Coordinates of C-alpha atoms and ligand atoms in Angstrom, one line a residue:
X448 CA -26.3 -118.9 35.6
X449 CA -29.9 -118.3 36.0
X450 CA -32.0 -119.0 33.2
X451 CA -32.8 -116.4 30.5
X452 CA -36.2 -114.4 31.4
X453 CA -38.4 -115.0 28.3
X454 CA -38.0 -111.1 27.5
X455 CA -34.1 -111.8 27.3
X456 CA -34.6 -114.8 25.2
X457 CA -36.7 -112.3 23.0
X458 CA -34.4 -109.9 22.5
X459 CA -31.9 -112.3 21.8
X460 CA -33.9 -113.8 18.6
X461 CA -36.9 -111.2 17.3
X462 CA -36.1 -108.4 15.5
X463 CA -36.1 -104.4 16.3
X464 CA -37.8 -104.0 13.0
X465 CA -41.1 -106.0 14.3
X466 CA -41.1 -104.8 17.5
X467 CA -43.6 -102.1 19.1
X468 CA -43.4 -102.6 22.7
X469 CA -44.8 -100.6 25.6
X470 CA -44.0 -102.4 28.7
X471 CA -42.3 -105.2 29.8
X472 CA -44.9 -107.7 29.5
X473 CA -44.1 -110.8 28.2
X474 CA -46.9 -113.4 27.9
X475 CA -47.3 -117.2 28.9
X476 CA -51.1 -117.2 28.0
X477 CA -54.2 -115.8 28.1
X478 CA -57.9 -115.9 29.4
X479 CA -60.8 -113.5 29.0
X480 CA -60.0 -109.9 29.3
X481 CA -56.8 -111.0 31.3
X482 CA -53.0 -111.7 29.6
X483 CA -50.6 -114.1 32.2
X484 CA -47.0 -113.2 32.0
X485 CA -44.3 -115.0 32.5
X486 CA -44.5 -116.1 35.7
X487 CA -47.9 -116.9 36.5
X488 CA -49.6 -112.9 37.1
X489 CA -52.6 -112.0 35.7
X490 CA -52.8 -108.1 34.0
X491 CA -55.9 -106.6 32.9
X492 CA -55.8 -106.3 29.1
X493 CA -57.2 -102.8 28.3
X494 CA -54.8 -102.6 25.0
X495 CA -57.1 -105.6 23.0
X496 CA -53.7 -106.6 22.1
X497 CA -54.3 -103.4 20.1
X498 CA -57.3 -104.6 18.2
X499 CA -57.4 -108.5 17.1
X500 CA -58.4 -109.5 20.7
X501 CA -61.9 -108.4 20.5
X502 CA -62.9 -111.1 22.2
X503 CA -60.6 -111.1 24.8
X504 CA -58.2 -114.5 25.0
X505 CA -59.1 -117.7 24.7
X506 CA -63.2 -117.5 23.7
X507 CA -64.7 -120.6 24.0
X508 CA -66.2 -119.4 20.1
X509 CA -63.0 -119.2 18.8
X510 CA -61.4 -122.2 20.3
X511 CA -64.4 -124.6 19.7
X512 CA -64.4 -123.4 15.7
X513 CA -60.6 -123.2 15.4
X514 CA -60.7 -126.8 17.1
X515 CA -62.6 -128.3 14.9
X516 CA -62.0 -126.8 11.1
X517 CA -58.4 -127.9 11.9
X518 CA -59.3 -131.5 12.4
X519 CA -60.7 -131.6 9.1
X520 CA -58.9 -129.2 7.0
X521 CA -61.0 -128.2 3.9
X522 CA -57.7 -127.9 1.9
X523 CA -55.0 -124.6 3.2
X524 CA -55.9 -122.6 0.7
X525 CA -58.5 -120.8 -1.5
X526 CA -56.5 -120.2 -4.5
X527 CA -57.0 -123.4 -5.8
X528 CA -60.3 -124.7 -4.3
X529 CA -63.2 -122.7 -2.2
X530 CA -63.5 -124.2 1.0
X531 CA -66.7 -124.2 3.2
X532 CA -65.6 -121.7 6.2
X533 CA -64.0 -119.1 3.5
X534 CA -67.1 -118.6 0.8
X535 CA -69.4 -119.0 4.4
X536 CA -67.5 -116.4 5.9
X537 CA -67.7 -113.8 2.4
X538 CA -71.5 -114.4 2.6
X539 CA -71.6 -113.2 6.0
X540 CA -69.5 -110.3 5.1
X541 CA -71.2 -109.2 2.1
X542 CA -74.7 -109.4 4.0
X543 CA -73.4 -107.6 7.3
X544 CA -71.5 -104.7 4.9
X545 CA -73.9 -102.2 3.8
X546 CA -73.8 -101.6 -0.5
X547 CA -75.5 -102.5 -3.6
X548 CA -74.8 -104.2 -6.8
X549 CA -72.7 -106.8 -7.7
X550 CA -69.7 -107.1 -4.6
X551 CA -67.2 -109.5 -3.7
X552 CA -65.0 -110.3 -1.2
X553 CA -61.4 -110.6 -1.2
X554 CA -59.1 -112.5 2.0
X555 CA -56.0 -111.7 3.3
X556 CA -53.6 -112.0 6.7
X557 CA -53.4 -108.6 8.0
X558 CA -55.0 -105.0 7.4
X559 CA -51.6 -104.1 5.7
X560 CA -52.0 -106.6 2.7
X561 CA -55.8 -106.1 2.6
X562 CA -55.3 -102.0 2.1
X563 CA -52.0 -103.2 -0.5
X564 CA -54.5 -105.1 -2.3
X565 CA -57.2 -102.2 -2.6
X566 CA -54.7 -100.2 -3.4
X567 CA -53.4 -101.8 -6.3
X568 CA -56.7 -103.3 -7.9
X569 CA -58.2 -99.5 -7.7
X570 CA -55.4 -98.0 -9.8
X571 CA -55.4 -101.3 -12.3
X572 CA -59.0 -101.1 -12.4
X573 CA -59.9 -97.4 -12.9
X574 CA -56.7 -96.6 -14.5
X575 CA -56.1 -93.8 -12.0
X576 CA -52.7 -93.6 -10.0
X577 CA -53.6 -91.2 -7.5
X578 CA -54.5 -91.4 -4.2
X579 CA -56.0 -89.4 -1.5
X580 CA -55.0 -89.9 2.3
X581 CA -54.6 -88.3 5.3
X582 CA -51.4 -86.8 7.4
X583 CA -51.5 -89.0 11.1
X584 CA -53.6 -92.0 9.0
X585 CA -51.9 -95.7 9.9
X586 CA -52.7 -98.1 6.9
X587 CA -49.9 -100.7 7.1
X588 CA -46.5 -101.8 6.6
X589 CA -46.3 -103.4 3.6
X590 CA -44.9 -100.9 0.6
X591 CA -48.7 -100.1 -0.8
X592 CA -50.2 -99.7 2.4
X593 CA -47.4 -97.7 4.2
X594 CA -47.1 -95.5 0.9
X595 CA -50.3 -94.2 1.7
X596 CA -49.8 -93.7 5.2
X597 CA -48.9 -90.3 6.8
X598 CA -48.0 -91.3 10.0
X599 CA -44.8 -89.4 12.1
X600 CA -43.4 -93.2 12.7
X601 CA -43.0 -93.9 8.9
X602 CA -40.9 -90.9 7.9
X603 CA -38.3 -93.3 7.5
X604 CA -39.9 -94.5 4.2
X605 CA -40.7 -92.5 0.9
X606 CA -44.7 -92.4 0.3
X607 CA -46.0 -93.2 -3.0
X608 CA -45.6 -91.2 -5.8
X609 CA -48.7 -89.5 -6.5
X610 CA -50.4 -90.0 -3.2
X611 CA -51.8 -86.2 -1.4
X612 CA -51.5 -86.1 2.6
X613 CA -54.5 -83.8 3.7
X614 CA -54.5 -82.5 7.1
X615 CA -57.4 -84.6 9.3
X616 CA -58.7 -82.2 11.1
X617 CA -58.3 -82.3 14.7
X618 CA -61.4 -80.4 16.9
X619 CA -59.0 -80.8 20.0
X620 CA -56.3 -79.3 18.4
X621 CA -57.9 -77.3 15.5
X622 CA -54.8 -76.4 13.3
X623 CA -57.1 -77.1 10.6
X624 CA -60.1 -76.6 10.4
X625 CA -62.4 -79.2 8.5
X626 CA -63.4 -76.2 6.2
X627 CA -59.8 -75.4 5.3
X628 CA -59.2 -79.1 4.6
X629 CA -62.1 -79.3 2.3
X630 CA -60.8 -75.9 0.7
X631 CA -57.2 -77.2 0.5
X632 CA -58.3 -80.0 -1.6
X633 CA -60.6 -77.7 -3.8
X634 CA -57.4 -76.1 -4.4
X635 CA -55.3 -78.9 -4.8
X636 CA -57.8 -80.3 -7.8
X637 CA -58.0 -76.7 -9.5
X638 CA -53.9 -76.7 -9.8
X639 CA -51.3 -80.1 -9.3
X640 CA -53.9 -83.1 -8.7
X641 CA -56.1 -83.7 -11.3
X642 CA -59.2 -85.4 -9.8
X643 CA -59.8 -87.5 -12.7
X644 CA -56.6 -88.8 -11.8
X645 CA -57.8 -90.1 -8.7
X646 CA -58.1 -93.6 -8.3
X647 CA -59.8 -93.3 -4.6
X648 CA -59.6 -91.9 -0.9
X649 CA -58.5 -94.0 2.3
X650 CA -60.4 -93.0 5.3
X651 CA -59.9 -94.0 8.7
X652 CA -63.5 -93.2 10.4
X653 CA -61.9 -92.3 13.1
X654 CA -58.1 -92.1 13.2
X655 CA -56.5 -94.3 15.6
X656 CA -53.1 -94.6 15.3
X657 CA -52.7 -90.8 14.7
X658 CA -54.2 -90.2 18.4
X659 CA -57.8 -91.5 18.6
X660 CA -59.0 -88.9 16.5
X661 CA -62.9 -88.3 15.6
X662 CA -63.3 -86.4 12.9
X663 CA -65.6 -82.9 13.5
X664 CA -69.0 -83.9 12.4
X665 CA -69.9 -83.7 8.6
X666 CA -66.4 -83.5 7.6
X667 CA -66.0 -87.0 6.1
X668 CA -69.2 -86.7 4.6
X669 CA -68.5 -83.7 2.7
X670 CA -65.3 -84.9 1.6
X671 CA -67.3 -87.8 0.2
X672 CA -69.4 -85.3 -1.9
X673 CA -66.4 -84.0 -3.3
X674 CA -64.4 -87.1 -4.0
X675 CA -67.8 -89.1 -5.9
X676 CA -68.0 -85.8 -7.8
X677 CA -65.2 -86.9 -9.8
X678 CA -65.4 -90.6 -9.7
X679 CA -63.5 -91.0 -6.7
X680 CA -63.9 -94.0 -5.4
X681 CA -63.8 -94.3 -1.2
X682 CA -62.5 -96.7 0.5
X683 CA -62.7 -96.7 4.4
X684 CA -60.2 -98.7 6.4
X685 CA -61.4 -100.6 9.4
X686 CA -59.3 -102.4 10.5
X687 CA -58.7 -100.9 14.0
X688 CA -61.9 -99.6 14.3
X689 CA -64.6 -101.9 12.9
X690 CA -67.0 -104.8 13.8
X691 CA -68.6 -103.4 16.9
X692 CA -65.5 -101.8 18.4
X693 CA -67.0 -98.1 17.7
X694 CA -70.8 -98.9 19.2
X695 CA -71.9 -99.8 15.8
X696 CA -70.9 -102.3 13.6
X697 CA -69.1 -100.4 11.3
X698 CA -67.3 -97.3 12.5
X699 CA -68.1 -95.6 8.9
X700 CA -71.7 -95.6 9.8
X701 CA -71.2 -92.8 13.0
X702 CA -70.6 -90.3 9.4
X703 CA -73.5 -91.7 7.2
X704 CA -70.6 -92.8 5.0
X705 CA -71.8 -94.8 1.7
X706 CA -68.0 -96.8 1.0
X707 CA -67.3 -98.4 -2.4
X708 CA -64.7 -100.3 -0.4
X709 CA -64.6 -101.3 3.0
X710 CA -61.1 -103.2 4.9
X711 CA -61.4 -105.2 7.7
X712 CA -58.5 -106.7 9.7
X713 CA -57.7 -107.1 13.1
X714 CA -61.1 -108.2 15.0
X715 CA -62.3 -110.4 12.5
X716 CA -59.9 -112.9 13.2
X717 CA -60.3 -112.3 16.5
X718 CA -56.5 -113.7 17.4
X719 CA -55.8 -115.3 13.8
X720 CA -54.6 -113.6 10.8
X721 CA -57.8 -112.4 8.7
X722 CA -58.3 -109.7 7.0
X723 CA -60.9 -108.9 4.0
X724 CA -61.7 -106.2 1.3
X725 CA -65.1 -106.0 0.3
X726 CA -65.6 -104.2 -3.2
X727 CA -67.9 -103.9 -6.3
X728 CA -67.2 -106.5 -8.2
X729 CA -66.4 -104.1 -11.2
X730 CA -63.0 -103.8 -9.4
X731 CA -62.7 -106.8 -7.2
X732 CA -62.9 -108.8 -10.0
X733 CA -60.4 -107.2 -12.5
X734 CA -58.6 -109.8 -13.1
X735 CA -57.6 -113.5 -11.7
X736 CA -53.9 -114.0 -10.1
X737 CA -53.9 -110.2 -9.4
X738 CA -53.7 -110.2 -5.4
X739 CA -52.9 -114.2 -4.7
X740 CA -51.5 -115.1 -0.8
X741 CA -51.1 -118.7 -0.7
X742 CA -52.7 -119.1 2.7
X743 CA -55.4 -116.5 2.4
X744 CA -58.8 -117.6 3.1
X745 CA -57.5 -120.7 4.7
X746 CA -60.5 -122.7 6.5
X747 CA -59.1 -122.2 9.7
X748 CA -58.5 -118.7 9.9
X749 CA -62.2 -118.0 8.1
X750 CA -63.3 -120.8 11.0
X751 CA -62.2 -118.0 13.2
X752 CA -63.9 -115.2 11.5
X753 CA -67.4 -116.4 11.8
X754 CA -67.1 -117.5 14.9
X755 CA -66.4 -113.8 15.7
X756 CA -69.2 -112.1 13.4
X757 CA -71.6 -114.8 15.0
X758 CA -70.7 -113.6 18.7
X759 CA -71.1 -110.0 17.8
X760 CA -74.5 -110.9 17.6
X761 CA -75.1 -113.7 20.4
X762 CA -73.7 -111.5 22.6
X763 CA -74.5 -108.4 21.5
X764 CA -71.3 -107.0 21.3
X765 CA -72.4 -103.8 19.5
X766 CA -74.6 -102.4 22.5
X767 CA -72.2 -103.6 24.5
X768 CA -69.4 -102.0 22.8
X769 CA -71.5 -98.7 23.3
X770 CA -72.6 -99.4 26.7
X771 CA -69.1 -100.1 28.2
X772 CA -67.4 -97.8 26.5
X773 CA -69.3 -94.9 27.8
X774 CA -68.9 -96.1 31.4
X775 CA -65.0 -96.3 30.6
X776 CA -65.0 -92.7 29.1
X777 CA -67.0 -91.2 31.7
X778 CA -64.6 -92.5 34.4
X779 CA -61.7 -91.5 32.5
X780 CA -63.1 -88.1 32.4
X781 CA -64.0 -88.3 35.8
X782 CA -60.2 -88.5 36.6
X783 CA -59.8 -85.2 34.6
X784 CA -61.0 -83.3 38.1
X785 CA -57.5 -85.3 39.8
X786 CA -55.4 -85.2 37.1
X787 CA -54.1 -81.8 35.1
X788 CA -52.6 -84.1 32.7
X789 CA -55.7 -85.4 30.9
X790 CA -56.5 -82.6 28.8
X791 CA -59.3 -84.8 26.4
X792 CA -61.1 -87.8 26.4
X793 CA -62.3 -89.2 23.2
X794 CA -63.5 -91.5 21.1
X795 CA -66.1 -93.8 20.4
X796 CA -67.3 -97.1 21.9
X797 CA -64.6 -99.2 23.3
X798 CA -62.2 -97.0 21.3
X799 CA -61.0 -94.9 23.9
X800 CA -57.7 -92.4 23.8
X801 CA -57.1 -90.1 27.1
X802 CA -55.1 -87.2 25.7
X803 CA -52.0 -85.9 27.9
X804 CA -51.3 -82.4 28.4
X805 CA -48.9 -80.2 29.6
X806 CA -51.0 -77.5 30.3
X807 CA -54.8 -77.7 29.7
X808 CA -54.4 -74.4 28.3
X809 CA -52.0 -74.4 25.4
X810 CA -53.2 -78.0 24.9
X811 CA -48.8 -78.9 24.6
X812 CA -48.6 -82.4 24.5
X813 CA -46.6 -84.3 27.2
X814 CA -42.9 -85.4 26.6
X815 CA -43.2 -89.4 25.2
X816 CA -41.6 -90.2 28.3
X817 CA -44.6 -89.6 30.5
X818 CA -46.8 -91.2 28.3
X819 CA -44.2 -94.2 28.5
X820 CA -44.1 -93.9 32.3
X821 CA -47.6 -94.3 33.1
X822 CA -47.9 -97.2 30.7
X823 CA -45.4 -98.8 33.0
X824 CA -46.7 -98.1 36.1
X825 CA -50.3 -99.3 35.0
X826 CA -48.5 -102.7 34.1
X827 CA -46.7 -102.6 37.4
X828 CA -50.5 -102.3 38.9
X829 CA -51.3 -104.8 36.9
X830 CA -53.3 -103.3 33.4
X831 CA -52.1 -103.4 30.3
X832 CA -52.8 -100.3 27.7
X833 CA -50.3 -98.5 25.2
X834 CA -49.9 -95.1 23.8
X835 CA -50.3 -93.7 20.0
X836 CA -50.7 -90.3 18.4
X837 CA -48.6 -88.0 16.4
X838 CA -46.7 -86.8 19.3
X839 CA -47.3 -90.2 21.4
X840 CA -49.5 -88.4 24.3
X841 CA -52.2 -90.6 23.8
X842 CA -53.0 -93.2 25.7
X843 CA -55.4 -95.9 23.8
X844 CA -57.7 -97.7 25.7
X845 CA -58.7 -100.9 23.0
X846 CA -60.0 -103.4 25.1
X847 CA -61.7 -106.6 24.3
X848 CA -65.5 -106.1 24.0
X849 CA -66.3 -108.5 26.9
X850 CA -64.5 -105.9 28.9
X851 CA -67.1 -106.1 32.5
X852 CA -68.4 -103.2 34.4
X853 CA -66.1 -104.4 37.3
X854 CA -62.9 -104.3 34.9
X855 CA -63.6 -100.9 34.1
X856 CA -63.4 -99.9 37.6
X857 CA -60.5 -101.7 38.1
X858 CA -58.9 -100.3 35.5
X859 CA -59.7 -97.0 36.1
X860 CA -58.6 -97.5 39.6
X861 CA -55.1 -98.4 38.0
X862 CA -55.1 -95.4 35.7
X863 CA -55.2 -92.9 38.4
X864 CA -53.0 -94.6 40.9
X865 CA -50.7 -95.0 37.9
X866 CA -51.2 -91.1 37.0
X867 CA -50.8 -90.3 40.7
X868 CA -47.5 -92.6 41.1
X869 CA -45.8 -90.7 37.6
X870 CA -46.5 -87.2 39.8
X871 CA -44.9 -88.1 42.6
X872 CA -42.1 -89.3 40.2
X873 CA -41.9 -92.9 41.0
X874 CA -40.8 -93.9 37.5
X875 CA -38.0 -93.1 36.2
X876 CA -36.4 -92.3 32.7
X877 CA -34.2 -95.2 32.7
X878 CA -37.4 -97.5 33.7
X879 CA -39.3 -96.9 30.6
X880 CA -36.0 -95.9 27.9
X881 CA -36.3 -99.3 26.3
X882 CA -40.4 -99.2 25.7
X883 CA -40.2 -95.6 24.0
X884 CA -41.8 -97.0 20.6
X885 CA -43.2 -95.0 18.5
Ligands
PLP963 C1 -56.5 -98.4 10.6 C2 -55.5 -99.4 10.4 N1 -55.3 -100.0 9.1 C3 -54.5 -101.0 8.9 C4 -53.6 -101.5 9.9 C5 -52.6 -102.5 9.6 O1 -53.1 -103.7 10.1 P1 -52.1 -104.9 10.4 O2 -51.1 -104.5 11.4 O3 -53.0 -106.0 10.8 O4 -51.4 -105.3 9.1 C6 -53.7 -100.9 11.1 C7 -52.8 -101.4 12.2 O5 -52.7 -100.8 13.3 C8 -54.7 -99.9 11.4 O6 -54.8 -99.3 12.6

């Protein structure tokens, strides 16, 4: 018998539980903007391996300060001594995050356990045990962080008692409009959710997992009048969208938001587990032992994280980030004049999602399947990219930020052959039944 492909092998040992899988890749390494799958091919990563990879693979930055924190470990922990990299790397983040008075940092692994950890401190620390969020938001998996998500792939868990799902409104799709949200909430604070109640809001600048959505202009910030009104603290998640992904450093910034809290994740380990909550001391500080993870802040992984904050800036990853990503969206847009099926093209930066139709008309989403099918036939074509959104009809374009001019032609030229091939029906349902995900 031949031996086991290293998908089978997979499948065999990793559970469903983990999984979110789009394509059959299965990955041997990686270099630059490219992922190398078993067997030796090279695929065009336009997915940023949905965020972390910021930096593409490999970065000579990350390896060269990965390399050498771990060859002189300054301890594997911060819980019981500060190491050098760590309280470097919350100086960096308190001086790059804009806010005043007293603030601290806290460290984590993941966005999940970073938004758990706001969570929690905010209601200890204010006494308050509500929370405000938003139907399509993605904040994690853990219990706190998926409690105050309201995304259509977490229906199989209860959210938290006490947390209100608003409508974000969607100017594509304008069910609501922001005006109506605004005035639901009004409504909601006159009768069943006492706003001095409210520990805080979680707000995705622009929701990502809920289908690369960009909120109609002002909306946030009005919602921030309303929430600071009562003492409602605001906390906006970045994870996905932060640290020059959005053609600024922080996405918040596009809505002249003014956070209490911010959550990073994802990019700023750039490949490692990091994530961070920066917060007024007032809270942060509330009280020792409250949020402890044995490894968090460990000198490698904050090794990692400046290395990535320092090339933001050496290689000016924030133009960039702005620059590239308009080229992508334009010649995604472009493609709009081929293909029926891309009824919007949205986003900001190198946050791109290309929004599948139906009909342009009645704006219907398309059947998962399709959105599956053309994911498969850009990785048979040799690109990587995955799909998210409420009614998974979004295809999310998340490269790394060292994505060139000639790999967004060459990506491009693999989207519309890929769109192309799906017409003509060259995939089939049984080709893509076991990467339906989400
Ligand atoms: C906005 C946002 N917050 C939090 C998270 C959770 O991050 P992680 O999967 O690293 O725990 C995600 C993950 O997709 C996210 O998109």
């Amino acid at each position: 018998m031949s031996n086991p492909s290293l998908r089978q092998r997979d499948a065999a040992c990793i559970a469903e539980i983990g999984r979110l899988r789009f394509s059959p890749l299965s990955l041997v390494g990686g270099r630059g903007n490219r992922l190398i799958e078993e067997g030796g091919r090279e695929v065009l990563d336009l997915s940023g391996s949905a965020g972390p990879a910021m930096l593409g693979y490999s970065h000579p930055a990350i390896v060269e300060a990965v390399e050498q924190s771990v060859r002189s470990m300054a301890g594997a922990s911060l819980l019981l001594y500060p190491n050098e990299p760590a309280v470097s790397l919350a100086e960096r983040l308190l001086a790059l995050t804009p806010g005043t008075g007293e603030r601290r940092v806290w460290f984590g692994h993941s966005g999940s356990d970073a938004n758990d950890c706001a969570l929690r401190v905010l209601a200890a620390a204010t006494g308050r045990s509500r929370f405000i969020s938003f139907i399509g938001s993605y904040h994690g998996n853990l219990s706190g962080s998926m409690g105050i998500s309201g995304h259509t792939a977490m229906t199989h868990t209860l959210p938290r008692p006490g947390v209100l799902l608003l409508p974000y409104p969607d100017p594509y799709r304008p069910r609501f409009s922001a005006e109506e949200v605004l005035s639901l909430l009004d409504y909601q604070f006159e009768t069943t959710c006492p706003p001095d109640q409210v520990a805080a809001v979680f707000i995705e600048p622009l929701m990502s997992d809920g289908g690369l959505i960009v909120p109609p202009p002002g909306f946030l910030k009005a919602l921030e009048a309303r929430c600071r009104r009562h003492g409602i603290r605001i906390v906006v998640d970045e994870v996905k969208v932060g640290l020059a992904r959005s053609g600024l450093l922080h996405c918040f910034q596009h809505e002249g938001l003014t956070p209490d809290l911010v959550v990073f994740g994802k990019a700023l380990g750039s490949g490692l587990p990091l994530s961070a909550v920066v917060g007024p001391s007032e809270i942060m500080d509330h009280a020792p032992a409250f949020a402890l993870l044995t490894t968090a802040g460990n000198p490698v992984a904050a090794a990692a994280g400046n290395a990535a904050l320092r090339t933001i800036e050496t290689e000016g990853l924030v133009e960039r980030s702005a620059r590239i990503g308009k080229l992508f969206a334009d010649g995604l847009r472009a493609l709009g004049d081929r293909h029926e099926i891309i009824g919007d093209v949205r986003g900001r930066g190198l946050a791109i999602g290309v929004d599948l139709v139906e009909d342009r008309t009645t704006r219907a989403p398309v059947p998962a399947t399709t959105t599956a099918k053309i994911i498969y036939r850009g990785y048979e074509l040799g690109a990587a990219f995955t799909y998210v959104g409420l009614k998974a009809n979004v295809l999310e374009f998340m490269p790394p930020l060292t994505l060139t001019e000639d790999e967004v032609a060459e990506g491009i030229a693999i989207v519309d052959r890929a769109m192309a091939d799906v017409a003509a029906g060259k995939v089939s349902d049984a080709d893509v039944a076991s990467f339906m995900m989400w």
